[in-house]
Amino acid sequence: MGLVRNFAGWIKASTFGLGRRLTVVFGLMITMLVAIMILVNVHVQHQLLSEQQDLRAGHLSTLASELSIPMLLSSRTADLEVIYEELLAQPDVDTVRLIDSQGWLLASGSPDDPFLATITDPIVQRALETRQTQTTRHLHDLHMATPIVIGDELYGVVQIDMNYDELATKFRHLAERNLIIGAVLVGLGALFSGLLASRLTQPLDQLTVATRKVASGDLTHKIDLRSNDEIQSLAESFNTMVENLQDSLRQVHKVAYEDKLTGIPNRTWLNHQLERLTLTHALDGDSFAVMFLDLDKFKNINDSHGHHIGDLLLKAFAKRLEDTMQSLDLTVLTVSGEELAAAKLGNDEAMLARLGGDEFTIVAPTHRTDELARSIIARMGEAFSLEGRSIQTSTSVGIALYPDHGVTREQLLKCADVAMYQAKGAGRNRH
């Protein structure tokens, strides 16, 4: 009976005067707040999906261009076909072609495309005419044409068509779950707004300020109410929604900046870091080193043992690199859930990233570089045990120093790459 009387009293308080107005305002506020959060969430996910598409397509297009240049210069079309077959084997790649400056097909990785066929795709023609990358998008498909230019000479265009159905489906399911949570919260808010109206007066100002901050984009702000009633439950539910949105953003961030095979940061993450490092270190005059690592005779291992063993070797190689760095008391920076790592490299900090294939990059303090390179090469002398097989390999390391060998990301990576090939030419297994 007491519960019934309290319920009746709450209903009366919520249907007259200020209580009624607060009931209406509270119900509308919940609905609008949930709608805003869902719209913001869906909008952010859509933007991040588009950015991930562009980053992935640009990465593959750049990789294809870099791999094609030496083949073009030496006219090794057969090797080009092997490279493009591997690129076409990626699940999100529908088409990848190499077209020369006259519009003739040189490589595609697909037996359905005849050699030296004429390609009349408009996006390819625009890339040849403008010498600039051209991109078009249709639903979840991305079409990109990247010209290959060395000096002033145009060698051709890399055309790549990609689909992102799987990634789009994942984000769509995430958005659907957010809609369900939003619908449940709106329903609960409509049901209990009348019961909560009598207790809204005191904490209403605090609740309004908090919701406005979150609705304006401040996802670090949370509602802190200790009323020991339904208002506190609402605040906790709202905080849960904000945490879910933060988790979604962290997941998307991880997809964009983490290498899927090895779990270490990828080329995109490294490019961001080097851009920031060159800017901040230019202000204080500090130096750092970029180390370019490549597994010696990795192709032979792939050919002899299969790509599955090759992938396991890459994962084990990345883990051994990380362990070696940590054994030298270096803190290895990783992909953060909130943002990229710090822009300035500390004396005991280092970065490890996979550029693609069997190429890895380490960014470390200059004074630790020689010791680190020697330790890595020594560790590579230990055989890898992969599914009962003993794999013996080594690594060649090229090192470029900032600012001695370059002051931009491109210059440093290029110099480190050249140094790595010099190490290979000098007999491999050295830096």
Short mmCIF file of C-alpha atoms in Angstrom, two decimals:
data_model
loop_
_atom_site.label_atom_id
_atom_site.label_comp_id
_atom_site.label_asym_id
_atom_site.label_seq_id
_atom_site.Cartn_x
_atom_site.Cartn_y
_atom_site.Cartn_z
CA MET A 1 0.00 0.00 0.00
CA GLY A 2 2.86 2.38 0.81
CA LEU A 3 4.39 1.81 -2.61
CA VAL A 4 1.02 2.48 -4.27
CA ARG A 5 0.65 5.75 -2.33
CA ASN A 6 4.16 6.84 -3.28
CA PHE A 7 3.46 5.98 -6.91
CA ALA A 8 0.24 7.98 -6.83
CA GLY A 9 2.04 10.91 -5.25
CA TRP A 10 4.72 10.86 -7.96
CA ILE A 11 2.04 10.76 -10.68
CA LYS A 12 0.27 13.75 -9.12
CA ALA A 13 3.53 15.68 -8.78
CA SER A 14 4.38 15.02 -12.43
CA THR A 15 1.00 16.11 -13.86
CA PHE A 16 0.57 19.55 -12.25
CA GLY A 17 2.54 22.79 -12.39
CA LEU A 18 6.33 22.57 -12.51
CA GLY A 19 6.29 18.78 -12.24
CA ARG A 20 4.30 18.46 -15.47
CA ARG A 21 6.58 20.88 -17.29
CA LEU A 22 9.65 19.06 -15.99
CA THR A 23 8.17 15.74 -17.10
CA VAL A 24 7.72 17.03 -20.64
CA VAL A 25 11.15 18.67 -20.70
CA PHE A 26 12.82 15.57 -19.29
CA GLY A 27 11.18 13.27 -21.84
CA LEU A 28 12.12 15.56 -24.73
CA MET A 29 15.64 15.96 -23.41
CA ILE A 30 16.20 12.20 -23.31
CA THR A 31 14.84 11.77 -26.82
CA MET A 32 16.91 14.63 -28.26
CA LEU A 33 20.04 13.61 -26.39
CA VAL A 34 19.84 10.01 -27.58
CA ALA A 35 19.10 11.17 -31.14
CA ILE A 36 22.07 13.55 -31.11
CA MET A 37 24.42 10.90 -29.76
CA ILE A 38 23.27 8.37 -32.37
CA LEU A 39 23.65 10.90 -35.19
CA VAL A 40 27.10 11.91 -33.96
CA ASN A 41 28.12 8.26 -33.62
CA VAL A 42 26.88 7.31 -37.11
CA HIS A 43 28.45 10.42 -38.63
CA VAL A 44 31.84 9.74 -37.00
CA GLN A 45 31.74 6.09 -38.07
CA HIS A 46 30.92 7.09 -41.65
CA GLN A 47 33.80 9.56 -41.73
CA LEU A 48 36.25 7.07 -40.27
CA LEU A 49 35.10 4.40 -42.72
CA SER A 50 35.72 6.74 -45.65
CA GLU A 51 39.13 7.68 -44.24
CA GLN A 52 40.02 4.01 -43.76
CA GLN A 53 39.01 3.29 -47.35
CA ASP A 54 41.21 6.09 -48.67
CA LEU A 55 44.16 5.11 -46.43
CA ARG A 56 43.97 1.45 -47.40
CA ALA A 57 43.61 2.20 -51.13
CA GLY A 58 46.41 4.77 -51.01
CA HIS A 59 48.66 2.33 -49.16
CA LEU A 60 48.11 -0.47 -51.70
CA SER A 61 48.41 1.93 -54.63
CA THR A 62 51.68 3.32 -53.29
CA LEU A 63 52.97 -0.18 -52.58
CA ALA A 64 52.11 -1.30 -56.12
CA SER A 65 53.81 1.80 -57.57
CA GLU A 66 56.98 1.31 -55.51
CA LEU A 67 57.19 -2.36 -56.44
CA SER A 68 56.49 -1.66 -60.13
CA ILE A 69 59.19 0.98 -60.67
CA PRO A 70 62.24 -1.34 -60.63
CA MET A 71 60.35 -3.87 -62.74
CA LEU A 72 59.43 -1.22 -65.29
CA LEU A 73 62.97 0.08 -65.49
CA SER A 74 64.30 -3.44 -66.12
CA SER A 75 61.33 -4.57 -68.31
CA ARG A 76 60.59 -7.61 -66.08
CA THR A 77 56.91 -8.03 -66.94
CA ALA A 78 56.78 -11.61 -65.65
CA ASP A 79 57.76 -10.45 -62.17
CA LEU A 80 55.13 -7.73 -62.40
CA GLU A 81 52.43 -10.36 -62.92
CA VAL A 82 53.53 -12.19 -59.74
CA ILE A 83 53.37 -8.96 -57.72
CA TYR A 84 49.96 -8.04 -59.04
CA GLU A 85 48.62 -11.56 -58.47
CA GLU A 86 49.52 -11.20 -54.79
CA LEU A 87 47.86 -7.77 -54.63
CA LEU A 88 44.74 -9.10 -56.36
CA ALA A 89 44.56 -11.90 -53.80
CA GLN A 90 43.69 -9.35 -51.09
CA PRO A 91 40.00 -9.88 -50.16
CA ASP A 92 39.15 -6.18 -50.53
CA VAL A 93 40.84 -5.76 -53.94
CA ASP A 94 38.61 -6.29 -56.98
CA THR A 95 40.96 -4.99 -59.66
CA VAL A 96 44.62 -3.96 -59.76
CA ARG A 97 46.30 -3.06 -63.01
CA LEU A 98 49.50 -1.50 -64.29
CA ILE A 99 48.92 0.59 -67.43
CA ASP A 100 51.75 2.25 -69.34
CA SER A 101 51.73 5.89 -70.45
CA GLN A 102 50.09 4.92 -73.77
CA GLY A 103 47.13 3.23 -72.09
CA TRP A 104 48.32 -0.37 -72.64
CA LEU A 105 47.89 -3.00 -69.94
CA LEU A 106 51.22 -4.35 -68.64
CA ALA A 107 50.09 -6.38 -65.62
CA SER A 108 46.91 -7.13 -63.73
CA GLY A 109 47.32 -10.41 -61.89
CA SER A 110 44.13 -11.67 -63.56
CA PRO A 111 44.18 -14.20 -66.43
CA ASP A 112 41.06 -12.52 -67.86
CA ASP A 113 42.99 -9.35 -68.76
CA PRO A 114 45.02 -9.81 -71.97
CA PHE A 115 48.56 -8.41 -72.03
CA LEU A 116 48.89 -5.01 -73.85
CA ALA A 117 45.09 -4.59 -74.01
CA THR A 118 44.00 -0.97 -74.40
CA ILE A 119 42.49 0.47 -71.20
CA THR A 120 39.96 3.24 -71.79
CA ASP A 121 38.75 3.69 -68.22
CA PRO A 122 38.03 7.46 -67.75
CA ILE A 123 39.75 7.59 -64.35
CA VAL A 124 42.92 6.11 -65.89
CA GLN A 125 42.81 8.62 -68.72
CA ARG A 126 42.43 11.52 -66.28
CA ALA A 127 45.38 10.27 -64.22
CA LEU A 128 47.53 10.06 -67.37
CA GLU A 129 46.50 13.52 -68.51
CA THR A 130 46.80 15.33 -65.17
CA ARG A 131 49.64 13.22 -63.64
CA GLN A 132 47.68 13.36 -60.41
CA THR A 133 45.93 10.65 -58.43
CA GLN A 134 42.26 10.33 -59.34
CA THR A 135 39.63 8.84 -57.03
CA THR A 136 35.95 8.02 -57.45
CA ARG A 137 33.59 6.37 -54.97
CA HIS A 138 30.34 4.48 -55.50
CA LEU A 139 28.51 3.15 -52.44
CA HIS A 140 31.17 0.95 -50.74
CA ASP A 141 33.47 0.69 -53.78
CA LEU A 142 36.54 2.88 -54.25
CA HIS A 143 38.29 3.41 -57.58
CA MET A 144 41.74 4.98 -57.62
CA ALA A 145 44.31 5.65 -60.35
CA THR A 146 47.82 6.69 -59.27
CA PRO A 147 50.35 7.89 -61.87
CA ILE A 148 53.94 6.61 -61.72
CA VAL A 149 56.22 9.59 -62.32
CA ILE A 150 60.01 9.52 -61.98
CA GLY A 151 61.53 12.94 -62.42
CA ASP A 152 59.60 14.50 -65.29
CA GLU A 153 58.84 11.23 -67.05
CA LEU A 154 55.46 9.50 -66.82
CA TYR A 155 55.83 5.70 -66.80
CA GLY A 156 52.21 4.73 -66.38
CA VAL A 157 49.33 4.42 -63.92
CA VAL A 158 48.42 1.95 -61.17
CA GLN A 159 44.65 1.38 -61.18
CA ILE A 160 43.06 -0.22 -58.13
CA ASP A 161 39.37 -0.96 -57.45
CA MET A 162 38.47 -1.90 -53.89
CA ASN A 163 35.38 -3.02 -51.99
CA TYR A 164 34.73 -2.56 -48.32
CA ASP A 165 31.57 -4.63 -47.87
CA GLU A 166 32.86 -6.49 -44.80
CA LEU A 167 34.01 -3.34 -43.00
CA ALA A 168 30.81 -1.52 -43.91
CA THR A 169 28.72 -4.41 -42.57
CA LYS A 170 30.63 -4.31 -39.29
CA PHE A 171 29.95 -0.60 -38.82
CA ARG A 172 26.33 -1.02 -39.85
CA HIS A 173 25.82 -3.64 -37.14
CA LEU A 174 27.48 -1.31 -34.64
CA ALA A 175 25.13 1.50 -35.67
CA GLU A 176 22.13 -0.83 -35.35
CA ARG A 177 23.15 -1.74 -31.81
CA ASN A 178 23.42 1.96 -30.96
CA LEU A 179 19.93 2.52 -32.36
CA ILE A 180 18.57 -0.32 -30.21
CA ILE A 181 20.24 1.12 -27.10
CA GLY A 182 18.86 4.54 -28.00
CA ALA A 183 15.35 3.18 -28.50
CA VAL A 184 15.48 1.38 -25.14
CA LEU A 185 16.70 4.54 -23.37
CA VAL A 186 14.01 6.66 -25.00
CA GLY A 187 11.34 4.14 -23.98
CA LEU A 188 12.62 3.99 -20.41
CA GLY A 189 12.82 7.77 -20.30
CA ALA A 190 9.22 8.13 -21.49
CA LEU A 191 8.03 5.51 -18.98
CA PHE A 192 9.80 6.85 -15.92
CA SER A 193 9.93 10.60 -16.62
CA GLY A 194 6.69 11.09 -14.72
CA LEU A 195 7.98 9.10 -11.73
CA LEU A 196 11.19 11.12 -11.66
CA ALA A 197 9.64 14.57 -12.08
CA SER A 198 9.21 15.20 -8.36
CA ARG A 199 12.94 14.77 -7.80
CA LEU A 200 14.24 16.69 -10.79
CA THR A 201 14.32 20.20 -9.41
CA GLN A 202 17.57 20.12 -7.46
CA PRO A 203 19.88 18.20 -9.84
CA LEU A 204 18.29 19.57 -13.04
CA ASP A 205 20.86 22.32 -13.59
CA GLN A 206 23.75 19.91 -13.18
CA LEU A 207 22.16 17.39 -15.54
CA THR A 208 21.49 20.03 -18.20
CA VAL A 209 25.06 21.36 -18.12
CA ALA A 210 26.51 17.85 -18.46
CA THR A 211 24.28 16.82 -21.37
CA ARG A 212 25.00 20.04 -23.25
CA LYS A 213 28.73 19.43 -23.00
CA VAL A 214 28.44 15.87 -24.31
CA ALA A 215 26.02 16.90 -27.05
CA SER A 216 28.54 19.56 -28.16
CA GLY A 217 31.19 16.87 -28.65
CA ASP A 218 32.95 16.74 -25.26
CA LEU A 219 33.05 12.95 -24.82
CA THR A 220 35.39 13.22 -21.82
CA HIS A 221 32.68 14.78 -19.68
CA LYS A 222 30.46 12.52 -17.60
CA ILE A 223 27.44 13.11 -15.40
CA ASP A 224 28.25 12.80 -11.69
CA LEU A 225 25.09 12.62 -9.59
CA ARG A 226 24.73 11.02 -6.18
CA SER A 227 20.97 11.23 -5.66
CA ASN A 228 20.48 7.50 -5.01
CA ASP A 229 17.38 7.43 -7.20
CA GLU A 230 16.27 7.18 -10.83
CA ILE A 231 18.22 10.31 -11.78
CA GLN A 232 21.44 8.63 -10.75
CA SER A 233 20.48 5.57 -12.85
CA LEU A 234 19.90 7.85 -15.83
CA ALA A 235 23.30 9.44 -15.33
CA GLU A 236 24.95 6.02 -15.19
CA SER A 237 23.12 4.91 -18.37
CA PHE A 238 24.23 8.07 -20.12
CA ASN A 239 27.82 7.52 -19.04
CA THR A 240 27.58 3.96 -20.38
CA MET A 241 26.45 5.30 -23.76
CA VAL A 242 29.40 7.72 -23.84
CA GLU A 243 31.78 4.87 -22.96
CA ASN A 244 30.29 2.74 -25.77
CA LEU A 245 30.88 5.57 -28.22
CA GLN A 246 34.45 5.96 -26.99
CA ASP A 247 34.96 2.20 -27.39
CA SER A 248 33.65 2.41 -30.96
CA LEU A 249 36.06 5.21 -31.76
CA ARG A 250 38.94 3.24 -30.25
CA GLN A 251 38.03 0.19 -32.34
CA VAL A 252 37.95 2.23 -35.54
CA HIS A 253 41.25 3.87 -34.58
CA LYS A 254 42.79 0.44 -34.08
CA VAL A 255 41.58 -0.74 -37.49
CA ALA A 256 43.08 2.34 -39.14
CA TYR A 257 46.52 2.30 -37.50
CA GLU A 258 47.33 -1.30 -36.53
CA ASP A 259 48.83 -3.93 -38.84
CA LYS A 260 46.37 -6.82 -39.07
CA LEU A 261 48.99 -9.58 -39.31
CA THR A 262 51.54 -8.63 -36.64
CA GLY A 263 49.49 -6.39 -34.35
CA ILE A 264 52.13 -3.65 -34.38
CA PRO A 265 51.51 -0.16 -35.85
CA ASN A 266 51.26 0.11 -39.65
CA ARG A 267 52.69 2.43 -42.30
CA THR A 268 49.93 5.04 -41.83
CA TRP A 269 50.65 5.32 -38.09
CA LEU A 270 54.40 5.59 -38.77
CA ASN A 271 53.89 8.31 -41.38
CA HIS A 272 51.88 10.37 -38.88
CA GLN A 273 54.55 9.90 -36.24
CA LEU A 274 57.44 10.88 -38.50
CA GLU A 275 55.58 13.98 -39.67
CA ARG A 276 55.11 15.06 -36.07
CA LEU A 277 58.65 14.11 -35.01
CA THR A 278 60.29 16.11 -37.81
CA LEU A 279 58.26 19.17 -36.81
CA THR A 280 58.85 19.01 -33.05
CA HIS A 281 62.51 17.98 -33.23
CA ALA A 282 63.19 20.78 -35.70
CA LEU A 283 62.22 23.27 -32.97
CA ASP A 284 64.58 21.97 -30.27
CA GLY A 285 67.40 20.62 -32.46
CA ASP A 286 67.23 17.05 -31.13
CA SER A 287 68.08 14.12 -33.38
CA PHE A 288 66.63 10.65 -33.87
CA ALA A 289 67.25 7.65 -36.13
CA VAL A 290 65.07 5.82 -38.64
CA MET A 291 66.00 2.15 -39.06
CA PHE A 292 64.77 0.24 -42.13
CA LEU A 293 64.76 -3.56 -41.64
CA ASP A 294 64.21 -6.28 -44.23
CA LEU A 295 64.23 -10.05 -43.81
CA ASP A 296 66.98 -11.56 -45.96
CA LYS A 297 65.78 -14.02 -48.62
CA PHE A 298 62.21 -13.86 -47.35
CA LYS A 299 60.86 -14.73 -50.81
CA ASN A 300 62.82 -17.98 -50.76
CA ILE A 301 61.24 -18.90 -47.43
CA ASN A 302 57.78 -18.15 -48.81
CA ASP A 303 58.45 -20.23 -51.91
CA SER A 304 59.92 -23.14 -49.95
CA HIS A 305 57.51 -23.32 -47.01
CA GLY A 306 54.41 -21.47 -48.21
CA HIS A 307 52.83 -18.13 -47.37
CA HIS A 308 51.34 -19.48 -44.15
CA ILE A 309 54.81 -20.10 -42.72
CA GLY A 310 55.89 -16.74 -44.18
CA ASP A 311 53.12 -15.00 -42.23
CA LEU A 312 54.08 -16.83 -39.05
CA LEU A 313 57.69 -15.76 -39.59
CA LEU A 314 56.65 -12.12 -39.98
CA LYS A 315 54.68 -12.28 -36.71
CA ALA A 316 57.57 -13.96 -34.90
CA PHE A 317 60.03 -11.45 -36.38
CA ALA A 318 57.91 -8.53 -35.13
CA LYS A 319 57.68 -10.09 -31.67
CA ARG A 320 61.44 -10.68 -31.56
CA LEU A 321 62.08 -7.07 -32.58
CA GLU A 322 59.82 -5.84 -29.81
CA ASP A 323 61.42 -8.16 -27.23
CA THR A 324 64.91 -7.02 -28.25
CA MET A 325 63.95 -3.36 -27.90
CA GLN A 326 62.41 -3.97 -24.47
CA SER A 327 65.47 -5.96 -23.36
CA LEU A 328 67.48 -2.77 -23.93
CA ASP A 329 65.07 -0.88 -21.62
CA LEU A 330 63.38 0.89 -24.51
CA THR A 331 59.67 1.66 -24.16
CA VAL A 332 57.99 0.65 -27.42
CA LEU A 333 55.18 3.07 -28.30
CA THR A 334 51.99 1.46 -29.58
CA VAL A 335 48.73 2.50 -31.21
CA SER A 336 46.84 4.37 -28.49
CA GLY A 337 43.11 3.94 -28.08
CA GLU A 338 42.62 7.68 -27.83
CA GLU A 339 45.14 9.33 -30.17
CA LEU A 340 48.57 8.87 -31.71
CA ALA A 341 51.59 8.58 -29.46
CA ALA A 342 53.49 11.58 -28.17
CA ALA A 343 54.97 13.86 -30.82
CA LYS A 344 58.40 14.02 -29.13
CA LEU A 345 60.58 10.93 -28.76
CA GLY A 346 62.06 10.42 -25.29
CA ASN A 347 65.56 9.12 -24.60
CA ASP A 348 64.22 5.68 -23.65
CA GLU A 349 61.35 5.50 -26.15
CA ALA A 350 61.21 3.88 -29.58
CA MET A 351 58.66 3.11 -32.29
CA LEU A 352 58.17 -0.10 -34.24
CA ALA A 353 55.99 -0.37 -37.35
CA ARG A 354 55.48 -2.67 -40.32
CA LEU A 355 55.59 -0.91 -43.67
CA GLY A 356 54.32 -3.95 -45.57
CA GLY A 357 55.62 -7.28 -46.78
CA ASP A 358 58.81 -8.10 -44.87
CA GLU A 359 59.79 -4.46 -44.37
CA PHE A 360 59.80 -3.01 -40.85
CA THR A 361 60.84 0.36 -39.48
CA ILE A 362 62.15 1.37 -36.05
CA VAL A 363 62.45 4.98 -34.87
CA ALA A 364 64.81 5.30 -31.93
CA PRO A 365 67.07 7.82 -30.14
CA THR A 366 70.30 8.33 -32.08
CA HIS A 367 72.57 7.31 -29.21
CA ARG A 368 70.82 3.91 -28.91
CA THR A 369 70.86 3.07 -32.63
CA ASP A 370 74.14 1.17 -33.01
CA GLU A 371 73.55 -0.94 -29.90
CA LEU A 372 70.00 -1.69 -31.02
CA ALA A 373 71.04 -2.67 -34.56
CA ARG A 374 73.76 -5.03 -33.29
CA SER A 375 71.37 -6.63 -30.79
CA ILE A 376 68.71 -7.19 -33.44
CA ILE A 377 71.16 -8.76 -35.88
CA ALA A 378 72.51 -10.99 -33.12
CA ARG A 379 69.01 -12.14 -32.15
CA MET A 380 68.25 -12.96 -35.79
CA GLY A 381 71.02 -15.53 -35.64
CA GLU A 382 68.69 -17.66 -33.50
CA ALA A 383 66.47 -19.95 -35.58
CA PHE A 384 62.69 -19.52 -35.56
CA SER A 385 60.60 -22.57 -34.61
CA LEU A 386 57.39 -22.43 -36.64
CA GLU A 387 54.98 -25.38 -36.54
CA GLY A 388 57.79 -27.84 -35.96
CA ARG A 389 60.06 -26.31 -38.60
CA SER A 390 63.34 -24.59 -37.86
CA ILE A 391 63.64 -21.48 -40.03
CA GLN A 392 67.02 -19.79 -40.18
CA THR A 393 67.12 -16.23 -41.48
CA SER A 394 68.81 -12.90 -40.94
CA THR A 395 68.05 -9.23 -41.38
CA SER A 396 69.69 -6.29 -43.09
CA VAL A 397 69.33 -2.88 -41.48
CA GLY A 398 69.63 0.57 -43.05
CA ILE A 399 69.87 3.63 -40.79
CA ALA A 400 69.19 7.30 -41.52
CA LEU A 401 69.71 10.05 -38.94
CA TYR A 402 67.66 13.18 -38.47
CA PRO A 403 68.68 15.82 -39.44
CA ASP A 404 71.99 14.61 -40.94
CA HIS A 405 70.43 12.55 -43.73
CA GLY A 406 67.05 14.24 -44.10
CA VAL A 407 64.62 16.62 -42.46
CA THR A 408 61.37 15.21 -43.88
CA ARG A 409 59.64 11.88 -43.54
CA GLU A 410 60.16 11.08 -47.23
CA GLN A 411 63.87 11.88 -47.12
CA LEU A 412 64.51 9.81 -44.01
CA LEU A 413 62.62 6.73 -45.26
CA LYS A 414 64.33 6.95 -48.65
CA CYS A 415 67.81 7.23 -47.14
CA ALA A 416 67.16 4.39 -44.69
CA ASP A 417 65.87 2.24 -47.57
CA VAL A 418 69.00 2.99 -49.63
CA ALA A 419 71.21 2.16 -46.63
CA MET A 420 69.37 -1.14 -46.17
CA TYR A 421 70.06 -2.14 -49.78
CA GLN A 422 73.70 -1.20 -49.26
CA ALA A 423 73.78 -3.57 -46.29
CA LYS A 424 72.30 -6.32 -48.46
CA GLY A 425 74.84 -5.60 -51.20
CA ALA A 426 77.65 -5.86 -48.66
CA GLY A 427 76.65 -9.42 -47.79
CA ARG A 428 73.41 -9.12 -45.75
CA ASN A 429 73.06 -9.72 -42.01
CA ARG A 430 74.56 -6.34 -41.13
CA HIS A 431 73.69 -2.67 -40.70
#
